[in-house]
XYZ file of C-alpha atoms in Angstrom:
742
model
C -25.847 25.166 -9.166
C -26.118 27.453 -6.321
C -22.137 27.273 -5.733
C -21.518 27.496 -9.637
C -23.345 30.672 -9.730
C -21.330 32.213 -6.882
C -17.831 30.952 -8.806
C -19.363 32.402 -11.977
C -20.284 35.783 -10.520
C -16.785 35.705 -9.036
C -14.836 35.284 -12.129
C -17.150 37.767 -14.106
C -16.714 40.373 -11.740
C -12.744 39.882 -11.653
C -12.619 39.784 -15.357
C -14.837 43.038 -15.413
C -12.510 44.865 -13.501
C -9.909 47.078 -15.293
C -7.386 47.093 -12.448
C -5.372 44.290 -11.587
C -5.331 45.624 -7.974
C -8.961 45.003 -7.852
C -8.266 40.924 -7.160
C -8.548 40.118 -3.934
C -5.178 38.631 -2.627
C -6.477 35.231 -2.146
C -7.507 35.055 -5.436
C -4.612 36.522 -7.374
C -2.484 33.458 -9.085
C 0.188 35.636 -9.241
C 1.119 35.984 -5.728
C 2.958 33.272 -3.438
C 0.330 30.755 -2.327
C 1.382 31.823 1.564
C 0.088 35.307 0.834
C -2.964 34.006 -0.339
C -3.498 31.620 2.282
C -3.073 34.544 5.084
C -5.471 36.741 3.317
C -7.925 34.048 2.750
C -7.957 33.502 6.486
C -8.582 36.848 7.501
C -11.562 37.255 5.597
C -13.180 34.151 6.871
C -15.551 34.306 9.950
C -15.100 32.030 13.213
C -17.827 29.736 11.898
C -16.444 29.155 8.583
C -12.957 28.190 9.932
C -14.431 25.558 12.183
C -16.925 24.287 9.113
C -13.887 23.652 7.120
C -12.279 21.397 9.404
C -14.589 18.789 9.463
C -16.740 16.715 7.164
C -20.077 17.609 5.825
C -20.650 14.394 3.940
C -19.299 10.968 3.760
C -16.463 11.841 1.558
C -16.429 15.663 1.430
C -15.640 18.852 3.577
C -16.780 22.398 2.727
C -14.866 25.273 1.604
C -16.165 28.611 1.924
C -18.945 29.416 -0.822
C -19.092 33.056 0.108
C -15.613 33.225 -0.707
C -15.452 31.029 -4.098
C -13.115 28.698 -1.884
C -14.512 25.196 -3.148
C -14.934 21.951 -0.980
C -12.770 19.057 -0.846
C -13.715 15.780 -1.974
C -12.314 12.752 -0.962
C -12.022 8.828 -2.528
C -10.876 5.763 -1.525
C -7.824 4.301 -3.147
C -5.208 2.806 -3.175
C -6.069 0.561 -6.263
C -8.484 2.445 -8.121
C -11.398 5.082 -7.663
C -14.107 3.990 -5.276
C -17.618 4.179 -6.730
C -20.032 6.860 -5.484
C -22.299 6.638 -2.499
C -24.978 8.568 -0.991
C -24.481 11.681 0.848
C -24.855 10.511 4.127
C -24.968 6.707 3.831
C -22.359 4.149 2.657
C -25.060 2.650 0.231
C -24.352 3.095 -3.816
C -25.318 6.415 -5.322
C -26.460 4.184 -8.337
C -24.372 6.413 -10.880
C -23.626 4.520 -14.177
C -20.374 6.328 -14.876
C -18.298 5.722 -11.900
C -16.771 2.472 -13.027
C -13.041 2.299 -13.136
C -9.849 0.550 -13.904
C -8.605 -1.574 -10.690
C -4.917 -1.668 -10.662
C -2.842 -4.218 -8.770
C -2.730 -4.380 -5.016
C 0.304 -2.777 -3.376
C 1.587 -5.858 -2.646
C 2.011 -6.600 -6.533
C 3.536 -3.205 -7.218
C 6.164 -3.695 -4.326
C 6.832 -6.739 -5.711
C 8.021 -5.257 -9.260
C 10.828 -3.445 -7.268
C 10.666 -0.984 -9.615
C 10.005 2.743 -8.773
C 9.279 3.361 -12.451
C 6.518 1.041 -12.304
C 5.385 3.008 -9.134
C 5.475 6.258 -10.847
C 3.206 4.966 -13.651
C 0.662 3.740 -11.181
C 0.493 7.002 -9.636
C 0.378 8.953 -12.782
C -2.436 6.667 -14.152
C -4.594 6.181 -11.003
C -4.240 10.160 -10.394
C -5.538 10.670 -13.774
C -8.600 8.733 -12.549
C -9.104 10.740 -9.588
C -8.784 13.925 -11.351
C -11.189 12.993 -14.117
C -13.825 12.273 -11.493
C -13.228 15.470 -9.624
C -11.502 14.171 -6.513
C -9.119 16.307 -4.342
C -7.494 13.778 -2.450
C -7.109 10.360 -2.740
C -7.199 8.066 0.275
C -3.737 6.019 -0.165
C -1.398 4.856 -0.657
C -0.861 2.609 2.330
C 2.716 1.804 3.552
C 2.136 0.107 6.859
C 4.857 -2.247 7.541
C 4.020 -6.238 6.810
C 4.477 -7.611 10.571
C 2.478 -10.657 10.654
C 1.036 -12.756 7.614
C -2.256 -12.412 9.421
C -3.183 -8.807 8.950
C -6.409 -8.876 6.859
C -4.936 -5.274 5.199
C -1.762 -6.304 4.283
C -2.534 -6.345 0.683
C -2.883 -2.538 0.423
C 0.561 -2.094 1.739
C 4.192 -2.566 0.439
C 5.722 -5.142 2.272
C 8.171 -5.627 5.214
C 11.220 -3.587 4.641
C 11.106 0.049 5.214
C 13.836 0.641 2.478
C 11.632 -1.043 0.088
C 8.498 0.759 1.010
C 10.491 4.107 1.060
C 11.718 3.733 -2.502
C 8.420 2.209 -3.718
C 6.216 5.216 -2.165
C 7.934 8.341 -3.370
C 7.031 8.024 -7.171
C 3.829 6.726 -6.235
C 3.111 10.101 -4.361
C 4.768 11.996 -7.074
C 2.937 10.529 -9.897
C -0.624 11.250 -8.424
C 0.369 14.621 -7.346
C 1.343 15.499 -10.915
C -2.278 15.468 -11.589
C -3.382 18.232 -8.894
C -4.740 15.394 -6.804
C -3.046 15.014 -3.091
C -2.433 11.783 -1.614
C -3.254 10.550 1.595
C -0.474 8.403 3.076
C -1.956 5.926 5.602
C -2.246 4.869 8.029
C 0.243 6.510 10.356
C 1.314 4.788 12.226
C 1.577 1.015 13.694
C -1.210 0.036 12.013
C -0.281 -3.528 11.666
C -3.241 -5.546 12.240
C -7.021 -5.306 11.938
C -8.849 -6.920 15.135
C -9.063 -4.363 17.495
C -7.957 -1.900 15.267
C -9.663 0.721 17.389
C -8.674 -0.442 20.767
C -5.024 -1.836 20.409
C -2.540 0.269 22.352
C 0.507 -0.477 20.547
C 3.873 -0.845 22.913
C 6.907 -0.761 20.802
C 10.371 0.818 21.343
C 11.847 4.057 19.901
C 14.298 2.181 17.732
C 11.861 -0.050 16.366
C 9.330 2.859 15.844
C 12.206 4.884 13.647
C 14.070 2.361 11.940
C 10.954 -0.107 10.945
C 7.744 1.933 11.073
C 8.219 5.288 10.251
C 10.788 5.296 7.369
C 8.157 4.830 4.414
C 6.151 7.612 5.831
C 9.085 10.079 6.008
C 9.993 9.407 2.791
C 6.479 10.325 1.825
C 6.640 13.432 3.361
C 9.920 14.391 2.735
C 11.032 13.190 -0.505
C 7.503 12.631 -2.012
C 6.063 15.954 -0.478
C 3.058 14.196 0.126
C -0.077 16.882 0.495
C -2.003 14.760 3.199
C -1.742 11.840 5.425
C -4.194 9.716 7.062
C -3.878 8.765 11.012
C -4.595 5.210 11.970
C -7.411 3.819 14.329
C -4.842 2.259 17.098
C -3.345 4.194 20.021
C 0.469 4.688 20.654
C 1.607 5.770 24.010
C -2.286 5.614 25.263
C -3.098 8.201 22.562
C -5.227 7.788 19.751
C -3.013 7.954 16.555
C -5.223 10.435 14.705
C -4.565 12.986 17.667
C -1.210 12.004 19.005
C 1.119 14.832 20.161
C 4.337 12.091 19.760
C 3.139 10.897 16.452
C 1.802 14.397 14.679
C 3.249 17.284 16.523
C 6.422 15.967 17.375
C 7.623 13.775 14.479
C 5.269 14.576 11.724
C 4.951 18.343 11.837
C 8.285 19.060 14.125
C 11.184 16.795 13.022
C 9.696 16.224 9.142
C 8.096 19.711 8.580
C 5.240 18.417 7.149
C 3.133 21.518 5.819
C -0.097 19.054 4.997
C -3.210 18.102 6.086
C -3.603 15.618 8.818
C -6.940 13.594 7.960
C -8.541 11.340 10.520
C -9.611 7.771 9.501
C -13.323 7.671 9.584
C -14.735 7.619 12.790
C -10.723 7.715 14.194
C -11.557 10.562 16.162
C -12.250 10.379 20.007
C -12.051 13.700 21.911
C -12.525 17.287 21.161
C -9.645 18.676 23.239
C -7.312 16.189 22.195
C -8.102 16.863 18.567
C -7.342 20.393 18.801
C -4.106 20.182 20.379
C -2.572 16.909 19.062
C -2.492 17.589 15.511
C -5.614 16.504 13.831
C -6.331 18.746 10.638
C -9.747 17.587 9.093
C -12.353 15.278 10.706
C -14.061 12.701 8.813
C -16.040 10.205 10.349
C -18.657 7.386 10.725
C -20.855 7.015 13.397
C -18.390 9.043 15.683
C -20.086 11.682 18.330
C -23.406 12.706 17.355
C -23.644 10.698 14.238
C -25.189 7.283 14.617
C -26.712 4.897 12.201
C -29.387 6.451 9.869
C -28.866 9.887 10.822
C -28.718 12.771 8.627
C -26.662 15.946 8.736
C -25.056 15.355 12.043
C -21.820 16.557 10.944
C -22.142 19.716 13.336
C -21.958 17.295 16.165
C -18.391 16.142 15.192
C -15.472 16.498 17.928
C -13.959 19.371 15.839
C -17.397 20.761 14.883
C -19.705 22.710 17.252
C -17.814 21.540 20.263
C -14.620 23.042 19.225
C -16.719 26.092 18.334
C -18.209 26.208 21.986
C -14.707 26.006 23.513
C -13.710 28.718 21.511
C -16.636 31.038 22.469
C -16.464 30.367 25.901
C -12.882 30.847 25.974
C -11.292 27.276 27.041
C -9.096 27.355 23.970
C -7.676 29.748 21.834
C -7.498 30.197 17.876
C -4.127 29.352 17.479
C -4.521 25.961 16.712
C -7.594 26.581 14.542
C -5.862 29.016 12.391
C -2.917 26.117 11.709
C -5.426 23.646 10.457
C -7.400 26.062 8.351
C -3.887 27.164 6.771
C -3.417 23.537 6.064
C -6.571 22.751 4.567
C -6.239 25.916 2.489
C -2.895 25.086 1.639
C -4.224 21.831 0.480
C -7.122 23.632 -2.040
C -4.451 25.977 -3.220
C -2.539 22.941 -4.392
C -5.691 20.949 -5.919
C -8.952 22.574 -6.360
C -7.866 26.090 -7.092
C -4.853 25.237 -9.084
C -5.883 26.169 -12.682
C -2.635 24.412 -14.210
C -4.243 21.201 -12.986
C -4.496 18.397 -15.981
C -7.887 17.379 -16.801
C -7.434 13.559 -16.220
C -8.839 10.574 -17.775
C -10.616 7.578 -17.148
C -10.998 3.833 -18.218
C -8.570 4.769 -20.856
C -6.682 1.856 -22.748
C -3.368 3.736 -21.706
C -4.688 2.741 -17.754
C -5.494 -0.700 -18.819
C -2.000 -1.538 -20.331
C -0.460 0.226 -17.075
C -2.449 -2.119 -14.905
C -1.262 -5.129 -16.848
C 2.268 -4.234 -17.170
C 2.580 -3.572 -13.276
C 0.922 -7.034 -12.961
C 3.022 -9.069 -15.169
C 6.068 -7.358 -13.277
C 4.912 -7.787 -9.853
C 4.114 -11.736 -10.540
C 6.584 -13.922 -8.580
C 7.268 -17.406 -9.848
C 8.441 -19.163 -6.747
C 9.340 -22.561 -7.961
C 10.049 -23.649 -11.288
C 11.355 -27.240 -11.120
C 12.264 -29.139 -14.265
C 11.471 -25.938 -16.227
C 7.552 -26.542 -16.012
C 6.716 -23.102 -17.100
C 6.474 -21.625 -19.359
C 3.655 -23.884 -20.980
C 4.644 -24.639 -24.649
C 1.670 -24.657 -26.511
C 3.002 -26.622 -29.186
C 3.269 -29.872 -27.182
C 0.077 -29.348 -25.252
C -3.339 -30.634 -26.170
C -5.689 -30.234 -23.259
C -4.947 -27.869 -20.051
C -7.063 -28.308 -16.490
C -7.944 -25.038 -14.801
C -8.933 -25.929 -10.992
C -10.095 -23.759 -8.540
C -12.490 -21.127 -7.528
C -10.242 -18.093 -7.604
C -9.548 -18.707 -11.540
C -13.198 -17.134 -11.769
C -14.148 -15.355 -8.589
C -14.000 -11.569 -9.307
C -11.567 -10.197 -6.832
C -12.063 -6.270 -7.356
C -15.353 -6.377 -5.059
C -14.753 -6.940 -1.245
C -11.915 -6.294 0.982
C -13.062 -3.336 2.459
C -12.577 0.453 1.614
C -10.461 -0.446 -1.231
C -13.455 -2.367 -3.046
C -14.192 -1.195 -6.573
C -16.742 -1.228 -9.165
C -15.076 -1.725 -12.200
C -15.385 -1.343 -15.739
C -13.915 -4.724 -16.568
C -12.112 -7.459 -14.868
C -10.805 -10.321 -16.884
C -10.511 -13.558 -14.790
C -7.532 -15.778 -14.931
C -9.359 -18.627 -16.610
C -10.711 -15.982 -19.525
C -7.425 -14.906 -19.894
C -5.804 -18.135 -20.140
C -8.575 -19.309 -22.821
C -8.078 -16.112 -24.838
C -4.271 -16.575 -25.028
C -4.622 -20.329 -25.610
C -7.492 -19.842 -28.334
C -7.717 -22.957 -30.468
C -3.877 -24.330 -29.813
C -5.468 -26.298 -27.010
C -8.528 -27.430 -24.962
C -8.943 -25.468 -21.884
C -11.614 -27.052 -18.939
C -12.135 -25.648 -15.862
C -13.549 -27.629 -12.634
C -14.213 -25.965 -9.467
C -11.748 -28.329 -7.187
C -13.543 -26.174 -4.120
C -15.977 -23.914 -2.687
C -14.634 -20.908 -0.960
C -16.973 -17.760 -0.861
C -20.035 -17.747 -3.265
C -21.241 -14.692 -2.334
C -19.991 -11.442 -4.326
C -21.332 -7.944 -3.064
C -19.679 -5.458 -0.762
C -21.201 -1.953 -0.101
C -23.598 -2.220 -2.742
C -21.471 -3.437 -5.338
C -22.708 -7.019 -6.963
C -20.380 -9.161 -9.055
C -23.379 -10.975 -10.506
C -21.643 -14.207 -10.281
C -23.080 -17.211 -9.039
C -20.725 -19.456 -7.420
C -22.931 -21.638 -5.502
C -22.000 -25.202 -5.705
C -23.817 -27.913 -3.208
C -21.249 -30.786 -4.072
C -19.132 -32.379 -1.040
C -15.543 -31.758 -0.733
C -14.942 -35.306 -1.829
C -16.845 -34.688 -5.130
C -15.413 -31.676 -6.433
C -11.970 -33.686 -5.731
C -12.824 -36.633 -7.768
C -13.922 -34.436 -10.382
C -10.393 -32.456 -10.572
C -8.602 -35.475 -10.263
C -10.229 -37.108 -13.162
C -9.927 -34.146 -15.230
C -6.122 -33.771 -13.997
C -5.392 -37.255 -15.408
C -6.538 -36.676 -18.884
C -4.968 -33.219 -19.013
C -1.210 -32.412 -20.223
C -1.176 -29.546 -17.673
C -2.952 -28.610 -14.346
C -3.105 -25.224 -13.420
C -4.645 -24.720 -9.813
C -5.446 -21.173 -9.235
C -6.562 -20.585 -5.204
C -5.269 -18.955 -2.219
C -7.222 -16.193 -0.159
C -9.906 -13.937 -1.168
C -11.632 -10.344 -0.263
C -14.099 -12.170 2.572
C -13.850 -11.526 6.379
C -11.319 -13.666 7.886
C -9.218 -13.779 4.585
C -7.494 -10.326 3.067
C -9.881 -7.756 4.260
C -10.305 -4.802 6.092
C -11.595 -5.340 9.992
C -10.438 -8.598 10.219
C -7.637 -11.093 10.125
C -6.711 -14.488 9.269
C -7.209 -16.937 11.825
C -4.036 -19.091 10.796
C -1.328 -19.663 7.779
C -3.021 -22.485 6.133
C -5.365 -22.283 3.149
C -8.917 -22.199 3.912
C -11.524 -24.288 2.114
C -9.864 -27.451 1.988
C -7.506 -26.297 -0.712
C -4.469 -28.340 0.711
C -6.342 -31.451 0.031
C -6.891 -30.447 -3.547
C -3.534 -29.465 -4.329
C -2.120 -32.780 -2.757
C -4.591 -35.226 -4.749
C -3.830 -33.074 -7.895
C -0.055 -33.604 -7.231
C -0.447 -37.131 -7.344
C -2.621 -37.255 -10.417
C -0.494 -35.126 -12.653
C 3.457 -33.928 -12.278
C 2.754 -30.809 -14.421
C 0.915 -29.201 -11.722
C 1.441 -25.454 -11.363
C -0.054 -23.883 -8.180
C -0.979 -20.342 -8.755
C -1.541 -18.519 -5.366
C -3.741 -15.063 -5.316
C -3.350 -13.258 -2.212
C -1.653 -10.408 -0.476
C -0.131 -12.511 2.309
C 2.197 -15.324 2.720
C -0.007 -18.872 3.219
C 1.661 -22.238 4.328
C 2.339 -24.626 1.658
C 2.428 -28.320 3.036
C 2.336 -29.415 -0.549
C 5.497 -26.996 -1.500
C 7.775 -30.330 -2.421
C 5.000 -32.202 -4.399
C 4.411 -29.594 -7.053
C 6.658 -28.570 -9.875
C 5.937 -24.949 -10.181
C 4.341 -22.148 -7.849
C 3.146 -18.564 -8.969
C 2.479 -16.016 -6.089
C -0.225 -13.754 -8.305
C -1.430 -11.354 -5.685
C -4.851 -9.239 -6.511
C -3.792 -7.712 -10.026
C -6.964 -6.213 -10.955
C -8.785 -5.172 -14.166
C -6.028 -7.178 -16.351
C -5.705 -10.248 -13.774
C -6.316 -12.794 -16.710
C -4.054 -11.490 -19.325
C -1.328 -10.802 -17.161
C -1.143 -14.331 -15.540
C -1.697 -15.763 -18.777
C 1.590 -13.712 -20.221
C 3.456 -15.226 -17.228
C 2.364 -18.847 -17.635
C 2.883 -19.082 -21.653
C 5.959 -16.909 -21.629
C 4.769 -14.083 -23.621
C 6.231 -12.032 -20.476
C 9.472 -13.287 -18.457
C 8.594 -13.239 -14.629
C 10.786 -10.587 -12.631
C 8.606 -10.051 -9.717
C 10.277 -10.481 -6.131
C 8.700 -10.719 -2.783
C 8.189 -7.951 -0.788
C 7.765 -9.963 2.299
C 9.160 -13.261 3.852
C 6.846 -16.286 3.264
C 7.526 -18.635 6.893
C 7.247 -22.293 6.746
C 4.888 -22.285 9.689
C 3.407 -19.146 11.941
C 5.974 -19.469 14.612
C 8.504 -18.701 12.391
C 7.642 -15.190 12.554
C 8.880 -12.705 15.003
C 5.383 -11.210 16.042
C 4.236 -14.883 16.920
C 7.309 -15.906 18.476
C 8.095 -13.268 20.204
C 5.480 -10.242 20.165
C 2.135 -10.671 20.742
C -1.280 -10.583 18.278
C -4.433 -10.295 19.741
C -7.090 -12.710 17.885
C -10.239 -12.046 20.414
C -12.080 -8.530 19.785
C -12.147 -6.236 22.893
C -14.188 -3.094 23.535
C -11.711 -2.130 26.079
C -8.190 -0.748 25.509
C -5.679 -3.781 24.757
C -2.171 -3.234 25.108
C -0.049 -4.987 21.920
C 3.416 -5.222 22.556
C 6.116 -5.256 19.726
C 8.593 -7.484 21.855
C 10.503 -8.381 18.490
C 11.506 -5.029 18.372
C 13.279 -4.166 14.969
C 13.708 -7.846 14.081
C 10.867 -7.794 11.205
C 10.630 -10.156 8.386
C 14.005 -11.304 6.725
C 16.080 -9.511 10.058
C 13.901 -12.127 12.339
C 14.304 -14.902 9.690
C 18.396 -14.333 9.090
C 18.668 -14.611 13.330
C 17.317 -17.779 12.950
C 19.806 -20.049 11.491
C 18.337 -23.244 11.973
C 14.803 -22.143 10.520
C 14.887 -21.116 6.887
C 11.884 -19.379 5.447
C 9.774 -21.357 2.982
C 10.603 -18.270 0.262
C 12.892 -15.693 1.429
C 12.251 -11.784 1.088
C 13.491 -10.683 -2.250
C 13.170 -14.330 -3.925
C 11.748 -14.697 -7.511
C 12.552 -16.789 -10.323
C 12.573 -16.131 -14.209
C 12.841 -18.175 -17.500
C 16.570 -17.144 -18.522
C 19.684 -16.968 -15.582
C 21.946 -14.649 -14.443
C 25.389 -14.878 -13.210
C 26.824 -12.355 -10.762
C 30.526 -11.174 -10.906
C 32.476 -9.904 -7.609
C 31.400 -7.060 -5.949
C 33.844 -4.099 -5.889
C 34.284 -0.643 -4.069
C 35.911 2.354 -5.084
C 37.780 2.808 -1.739
C 38.265 0.425 1.067
C 37.693 3.300 3.634
C 35.198 6.242 3.500
C 34.660 9.329 5.866
C 31.257 10.184 7.850
C 30.890 13.162 4.918
C 31.841 10.928 2.037
C 30.100 8.250 -0.115
C 31.111 4.860 -1.170
C 30.312 3.184 -4.675
C 30.033 -0.289 -4.838
C 29.798 -1.853 -8.401
C 29.064 -5.493 -9.664
C 28.863 -6.880 -13.023
C 25.643 -8.989 -14.015
C 25.281 -11.214 -17.337
C 22.052 -12.667 -18.597
C 23.486 -16.415 -19.134
C 20.294 -17.724 -20.580
C 18.656 -17.716 -23.808
C 15.883 -14.973 -23.760
C 15.541 -11.371 -22.409
C 15.087 -11.106 -18.617
C 15.094 -8.725 -15.789
C 17.050 -8.990 -12.418
C 16.674 -7.156 -9.322
C 19.836 -6.939 -7.800
C 20.217 -6.224 -4.114
C 22.342 -4.647 -1.782
C 22.239 -5.238 1.774
C 24.656 -3.662 4.662
C 26.141 -5.515 7.556
C 27.663 -3.816 10.575
C 30.271 -6.015 11.836
C 30.508 -4.562 15.342
C 28.124 -2.433 16.878
C 27.349 -1.266 20.196
C 24.028 -2.071 19.880
C 22.154 -5.543 18.559
C 21.764 -4.865 14.751
C 20.141 -7.357 12.001
C 22.690 -9.415 10.424
C 22.243 -7.511 7.202
C 19.851 -4.860 6.042
C 18.325 -3.696 2.357
C 20.095 -0.400 1.354
C 19.608 -0.543 -2.383
C 18.164 -2.308 -5.398
C 18.364 -1.798 -9.465
C 16.064 -3.611 -11.609
C 17.982 -3.944 -14.821
C 16.673 -5.711 -17.967
C 19.264 -7.894 -20.111
C 19.290 -9.519 -23.249
C 20.885 -13.067 -23.838
C 24.647 -12.800 -23.099
C 24.525 -9.091 -22.180
C 26.253 -7.977 -19.251
C 25.616 -4.749 -17.231
C 27.496 -3.023 -14.304
C 25.012 -2.116 -11.242
C 26.306 0.678 -9.140
C 25.066 1.681 -5.699
C 25.884 4.411 -3.714
C 25.998 4.489 -0.048
C 26.203 7.406 2.400
C 26.636 7.521 6.371
C 22.859 7.411 6.661
C 22.634 3.723 5.209
C 25.216 3.012 7.641
C 23.170 4.385 10.790
C 20.989 2.878 13.703
C 18.529 4.873 15.632
C 20.090 4.857 19.407
C 16.844 5.427 21.615
C 19.143 6.164 24.573
C 20.590 9.218 22.905
C 17.102 9.666 20.999
C 19.212 10.378 17.628
C 20.923 8.449 14.748
C 24.428 6.766 14.764
C 26.722 5.756 12.601
C 29.720 3.976 14.397
C 33.166 3.883 12.997
C 34.301 0.129 11.862
C 33.911 -2.678 9.294
C 30.695 -2.925 7.278
C 30.262 -5.637 4.666
C 28.599 -4.603 1.589
C 26.113 -8.032 0.424
C 25.118 -8.178 -2.867
C 22.105 -10.599 -3.457
C 19.386 -12.024 -5.629
C 17.275 -12.540 -2.352
C 17.726 -12.062 1.341
C 19.118 -15.963 1.290
C 20.811 -16.034 -2.148
C 24.093 -14.026 -1.462
C 26.316 -13.580 -4.844
C 29.063 -11.615 -3.235
C 30.378 -9.537 -0.355
C 32.987 -6.808 0.009
C 34.238 -5.243 3.301
C 34.942 -1.535 3.728
C 35.636 0.451 6.843
C 33.725 3.914 8.085
C 36.521 6.459 9.551
């Protein structure tokens, strides 16, 4: 109330002023932001400046009340707006109006291969953040999928830097249209969770530039992201939240980032490094001076009183401090002090519709033998649904992305609602996974306890399967520790809870078996040849049930494509074949070597000519069929400063409308350095009516042909022969055309 009165008093004073020149420059909206920033900075005391660059609560940092500069309020994302917590604790604040719409996890968004869906996602979640009066949305995440064991992969956008780059930019723009800043995370090299605070990543410069940084660069330079979050791990023996190489040299130097670098909570470790190595705004949990149960200890943060003390003692100057404050002020002017911000909206039907549309476009049909799908309800009397994940809430758990939703429609309820009275739908447990349902004080209220033995559960499932026309097994992973969850990794590629045994038994009992895998990671499928259909369903949020039912029943034609490779076994993944992955927790700094370099995902799979993936990057089936014509180029040779146009006709040869993702890969046929066999450099999602043909056009410039030469520390495009490869997946090549770079 006191702060509101200050703002009102200031506003009245300015309104009563007869002369425009009496308005302080920092509040004059007719003046350029940079001039207003300098004026505000000059009016601030040293103590006010230091206070502005560290937290005052779990999710807020102070403005300057005396000057009418508002506080900054953060909220976790990136899949929905986190419920409110107490000022100093993680415990729930017990509000009754802080539930939200849960949007699909970002693996699902990436699987749409549709930038329009990314823009819709960003716009929708940005409206929810704005309505809840948030300054910064902590997301999206764009760390590269290096290993299928990473517990946090579901929050990211897959294994390919080009796909992640194209999908992150519209998300950023959509959120920031609402006057809410994104905070792109976790910058950088946060590719596993165990020992995330103590892993010192050793990776060559080429892999860093070609694989792990491009999506962050696109978010900054194209998306114009207003903030970015440092990661917990170390790089070159410096923590990423205050890292000279990542923050000063690359982010702020090369890329020209003018926003705020925010520490991950508890990611700051040293005052002097935080001052000098690029951190702007410190948030934390149990960092220096703040122990469990302590209150109002924020002044002991590394960038609080310790920083102020160093300035007053003359150990450091004010240059770095002023730069940090300028950046925070710039953030506030772009958000809280932008009077043209929209008002936002919350839990609207438009947001539920967006969540459902994104989910439907992201669901991937992996296998569909004998056209088992879609299910024709005119020919079905009984459908058996088997599996815990058919009913388990997936919006609660998983770490900081855990939500309190207004509603979450389960797969089972979605199927029942869609089937209605046309057939009988029976659910049986099949297996017991995690019966709990609570995270950070949000309780699902579900009672999933079941004391029956695995043998009893399988016997029940088999009996029902034999009596049914169709069996839909809905399993996979969940948001519990050791599954898809922050601060933990999976112990292996196989499904837990004995699910493989359940699926194998069901396959023998009923040939019309559809396996629906809910996960943010690849899984092993020892039963892949025994089942008729496989659907990759992801964590798809509030509209999980209706979206899945629409795909299964054919109301929507699946068009999702995998954003990462499914290996047959863990050793087929390069991080486990060549690199290092640390399973044991350590309190000491542990070196983790990325020996695989640039050969991540399909880049590695392409090299293993004798070992094919279980399902390839970019793979996804449809209920219709597509025929590709021959790719053509507008010229056979291109100069360094020219662009090359590649066209290919695509025809829907089936009997229903569908969407296809046409993918363009580039192969350098002769290079001075080892290069991947091919790299994704373009994609388009096109919708085609039955019999319709569309010509898809790609434009290629020098940057698409370049690689990073770490010896010269620069990007190189070498003259010579290149091949443009048009494909429906990384292993489904449709046509090729050769051209020369002069």
